[in-house]
């Protein structure tokens, strides 16, 4: 089962995923936790190059799509074949929200991502962009080019609209991470149970 955790920068994805992974592993669930941009060479190129300068957002979309396909083939698919539950921090909806926020057409993003499967469950951590940027600033370090209020506000809007249209789970991420993690873990358990039921 492939679970994508989405949300704007500062929504708490990494912290929440860490807590969720601890809880689910204690229950004996085999997990593979990963993220995009990936730790592979294309992911590193994206972080080092595309996120640091003003590149046409269509170029970004192509790089993220290349990273995603490579990530899927080399890491996600093998873990799924081993029967593990894969949790990825960011996936396809990050491209639609972020590159979409800079004007890239959703249909084209879907087209260039055609060779990766849709997740079985998408969970969106929703938080106000002002609060999100305060959290990002508190972490320190140089903000990347997408970490600007108007971009995050637009990305959040796109995520919210698509969640409504496509039935994604939206979790209120303005709360402390422990509370958010409880909700996220519960949604994953519920989905796992439903799939086991369907397979039986
Ligand atoms: P992020 O999750 O912030 O990684 P890290 O915490 O390691 O810096 O992702 C980096 C940035 O990449 C983030 O601002 C969102 C952006 N991004 C896209 O614009 N499109 C995508 O498809 C993905 C996966 C990420």
Coordinates of C-alpha atoms and ligand atoms in Angstrom, one line a residue:
X1 CA 0.0 0.0 0.0
X2 CA 1.4 3.4 -1.0
X3 CA 0.6 6.4 1.3
X4 CA 1.5 9.9 0.2
X5 CA 1.7 12.6 2.9
X6 CA 1.3 16.0 1.3
X7 CA 1.2 19.6 2.6
X8 CA 3.0 22.9 2.2
X9 CA 6.4 23.5 3.7
X10 CA 6.1 23.9 7.5
X11 CA 3.0 21.7 7.8
X12 CA 5.0 19.3 9.9
X13 CA 5.2 16.4 7.5
X14 CA 8.6 15.0 8.6
X15 CA 7.9 15.2 12.3
X16 CA 4.5 13.7 12.0
X17 CA 5.7 10.9 9.7
X18 CA 8.4 10.1 12.2
X19 CA 5.8 9.7 15.0
X20 CA 3.4 7.7 12.8
X21 CA 6.2 5.4 11.7
X22 CA 7.2 4.7 15.3
X23 CA 3.6 3.9 16.3
X24 CA 2.9 1.6 13.3
X25 CA 6.2 -0.3 13.6
X26 CA 5.4 -1.0 17.2
X27 CA 2.2 -2.6 16.0
X28 CA 4.3 -4.9 13.7
X29 CA 3.4 -3.2 10.4
X30 CA 6.3 -3.4 7.9
X31 CA 7.0 0.1 6.7
X32 CA 9.2 1.8 4.2
X33 CA 9.5 5.5 4.8
X34 CA 10.8 7.8 2.1
X35 CA 10.6 11.3 0.6
X36 CA 10.7 13.4 -2.5
X37 CA 12.8 15.1 -3.7
X38 CA 14.4 11.7 -3.3
X39 CA 17.9 11.0 -1.9
X40 CA 19.0 9.7 -5.3
X41 CA 21.0 11.6 -7.8
X42 CA 18.1 13.4 -9.5
X43 CA 16.7 14.4 -6.1
X44 CA 20.0 15.8 -5.1
X45 CA 20.2 17.7 -8.4
X46 CA 16.7 19.2 -7.7
X47 CA 17.7 20.3 -4.2
X48 CA 21.1 21.7 -5.2
X49 CA 20.1 23.3 -8.5
X50 CA 16.4 23.8 -9.3
X51 CA 15.3 24.8 -5.8
X52 CA 18.0 27.4 -5.4
X53 CA 17.5 29.4 -8.6
X54 CA 14.9 30.8 -10.8
X55 CA 14.3 28.1 -13.4
X56 CA 11.2 27.9 -15.6
X57 CA 8.7 26.0 -13.5
X58 CA 8.1 23.6 -16.4
X59 CA 11.8 22.5 -16.1
X60 CA 11.2 22.0 -12.4
X61 CA 8.1 19.9 -13.2
X62 CA 10.2 17.7 -15.5
X63 CA 12.9 17.2 -13.0
X64 CA 10.5 16.3 -10.2
X65 CA 8.8 13.9 -12.6
X66 CA 12.1 12.3 -13.5
X67 CA 13.1 12.0 -9.8
X68 CA 9.6 10.6 -9.0
X69 CA 9.8 7.9 -11.6
X70 CA 13.3 6.9 -10.7
X71 CA 12.3 6.9 -7.0
X72 CA 9.3 4.8 -7.7
X73 CA 11.2 2.2 -9.8
X74 CA 14.3 1.9 -7.5
X75 CA 12.7 2.3 -4.0
X76 CA 9.0 2.3 -3.8
X77 CA 8.1 -0.6 -6.2
X78 CA 10.6 -3.0 -4.6
X79 CA 9.3 -2.1 -1.1
X80 CA 5.7 -2.7 -2.3
X81 CA 6.8 -6.0 -3.7
X82 CA 8.2 -7.0 -0.3
X83 CA 4.7 -6.3 1.1
X84 CA 5.6 -3.2 3.0
X85 CA 3.5 -0.2 3.6
X86 CA 5.3 2.7 1.9
X87 CA 4.9 6.2 3.3
X88 CA 6.3 8.9 1.1
X89 CA 6.7 12.5 2.2
X90 CA 5.5 14.3 -0.9
X91 CA 4.5 12.7 -4.2
X92 CA 2.6 13.7 -7.3
X93 CA 0.3 16.2 -5.6
X94 CA 3.4 18.3 -4.6
X95 CA 4.1 18.9 -8.3
X96 CA 0.5 19.8 -9.0
X97 CA 0.4 22.2 -6.1
X98 CA 3.8 23.8 -6.3
X99 CA 4.5 23.9 -10.0
X100 CA 0.8 24.6 -10.4
X101 CA 1.1 27.6 -8.1
X102 CA 3.6 28.9 -10.6
X103 CA 1.3 28.4 -13.6
X104 CA 2.1 24.9 -14.8
X105 CA -1.0 23.2 -16.2
X106 CA -2.3 20.2 -14.1
X107 CA -3.1 18.1 -17.2
X108 CA 0.5 18.3 -18.4
X109 CA 1.9 17.5 -15.0
X110 CA -0.3 14.4 -14.9
X111 CA 0.8 13.4 -18.4
X112 CA 4.6 13.6 -17.5
X113 CA 3.9 11.6 -14.3
X114 CA 1.9 9.0 -16.2
X115 CA 4.3 6.1 -15.5
X116 CA 4.0 6.3 -11.7
X117 CA 0.9 4.9 -10.0
X118 CA -1.6 6.8 -8.0
X119 CA -1.2 6.4 -4.2
X120 CA -3.7 4.2 -2.4
X121 CA -4.1 6.9 0.2
X122 CA -3.3 10.6 0.1
X123 CA -3.3 12.6 3.3
X124 CA -2.9 16.4 3.3
X125 CA -1.6 18.2 6.3
X126 CA -3.4 21.5 6.2
X127 CA -2.0 24.7 7.8
X128 CA -2.2 28.4 7.3
X129 CA 0.7 29.6 5.1
X130 CA 1.6 32.4 7.6
X131 CA 2.0 29.9 10.4
X132 CA 3.8 27.5 8.1
X133 CA 6.4 30.1 7.2
X134 CA 6.9 31.0 10.9
X135 CA 7.7 27.3 11.5
X136 CA 10.1 27.3 8.5
X137 CA 11.9 30.4 9.8
X138 CA 12.2 28.9 13.3
X139 CA 14.0 25.9 11.8
X140 CA 16.6 28.3 10.4
X141 CA 18.6 27.8 7.1
X142 CA 18.0 29.4 3.8
X143 CA 14.5 29.2 2.4
X144 CA 14.2 27.6 -1.0
X145 CA 12.4 29.5 -3.8
X146 CA 9.0 28.0 -3.1
X147 CA 9.0 29.0 0.5
X148 CA 7.3 32.4 -0.1
X149 CA 3.9 33.4 1.2
X150 CA 2.1 33.8 -2.1
X151 CA 3.4 30.5 -3.5
X152 CA 2.5 28.5 -0.3
X153 CA -1.0 30.2 -0.2
X154 CA -1.6 29.2 -3.8
X155 CA -0.2 25.6 -3.3
X156 CA -2.5 25.2 -0.2
X157 CA -5.5 26.4 -2.3
X158 CA -4.7 23.9 -5.0
X159 CA -4.3 21.0 -2.5
X160 CA -7.6 22.0 -0.8
X161 CA -9.5 22.1 -4.1
X162 CA -8.1 18.7 -5.3
X163 CA -8.8 17.1 -1.9
X164 CA -12.4 18.0 -2.2
X165 CA -12.6 16.8 -5.8
X166 CA -10.7 13.6 -5.3
X167 CA -11.6 12.7 -1.7
X168 CA -8.2 13.1 -0.1
X169 CA -8.0 13.0 3.7
X170 CA -7.3 16.5 5.1
X171 CA -5.9 16.7 8.6
X172 CA -5.8 20.0 10.6
X173 CA -2.0 20.5 11.0
X174 CA -2.2 23.7 13.1
X175 CA -2.3 21.5 16.2
X176 CA 0.7 20.0 17.9
X177 CA 2.4 17.2 16.0
X178 CA 1.4 14.4 18.4
X179 CA -2.3 15.1 17.8
X180 CA -1.8 15.3 14.0
X181 CA 0.2 12.0 14.1
X182 CA -2.6 10.2 16.0
X183 CA -5.1 11.2 13.2
X184 CA -2.7 10.3 10.4
X185 CA -1.9 6.8 11.9
X186 CA -5.6 6.1 12.4
X187 CA -6.4 6.9 8.7
X188 CA -3.6 4.6 7.6
X189 CA -4.8 1.7 9.9
X190 CA -8.3 2.2 8.6
X191 CA -7.2 2.0 5.0
X192 CA -5.0 -1.1 5.7
X193 CA -8.0 -2.8 7.3
X194 CA -10.3 -2.0 4.4
X195 CA -7.8 -3.4 2.0
X196 CA -7.3 -6.6 4.0
X197 CA -11.0 -7.0 4.1
X198 CA -11.3 -6.5 0.4
X199 CA -8.6 -9.1 -0.2
X200 CA -10.1 -11.7 2.1
Ligands
LIG1 P1 10.9 19.6 1.2 O1 9.9 18.6 1.5 O2 10.8 21.0 1.8 O3 12.3 19.0 1.4 P2 13.3 19.4 2.5 O4 12.6 19.5 3.8 O5 14.4 18.3 2.5 O6 13.9 20.8 2.1 O7 10.9 19.8 -0.4 C1 11.7 20.7 -1.0 C2 10.9 21.7 -1.9 O8 10.5 21.0 -3.1 C3 9.6 22.2 -1.3 O9 9.6 23.6 -1.2 C4 8.5 21.7 -2.3 C5 9.2 21.4 -3.5 N1 8.6 20.4 -4.4 C6 8.0 20.8 -5.6 O10 7.9 22.0 -5.9 N2 7.5 19.9 -6.4 C7 7.5 18.6 -6.2 O11 7.0 17.7 -7.0 C8 8.2 18.1 -4.9 C9 8.3 16.7 -4.6 C10 8.7 19.1 -4.1

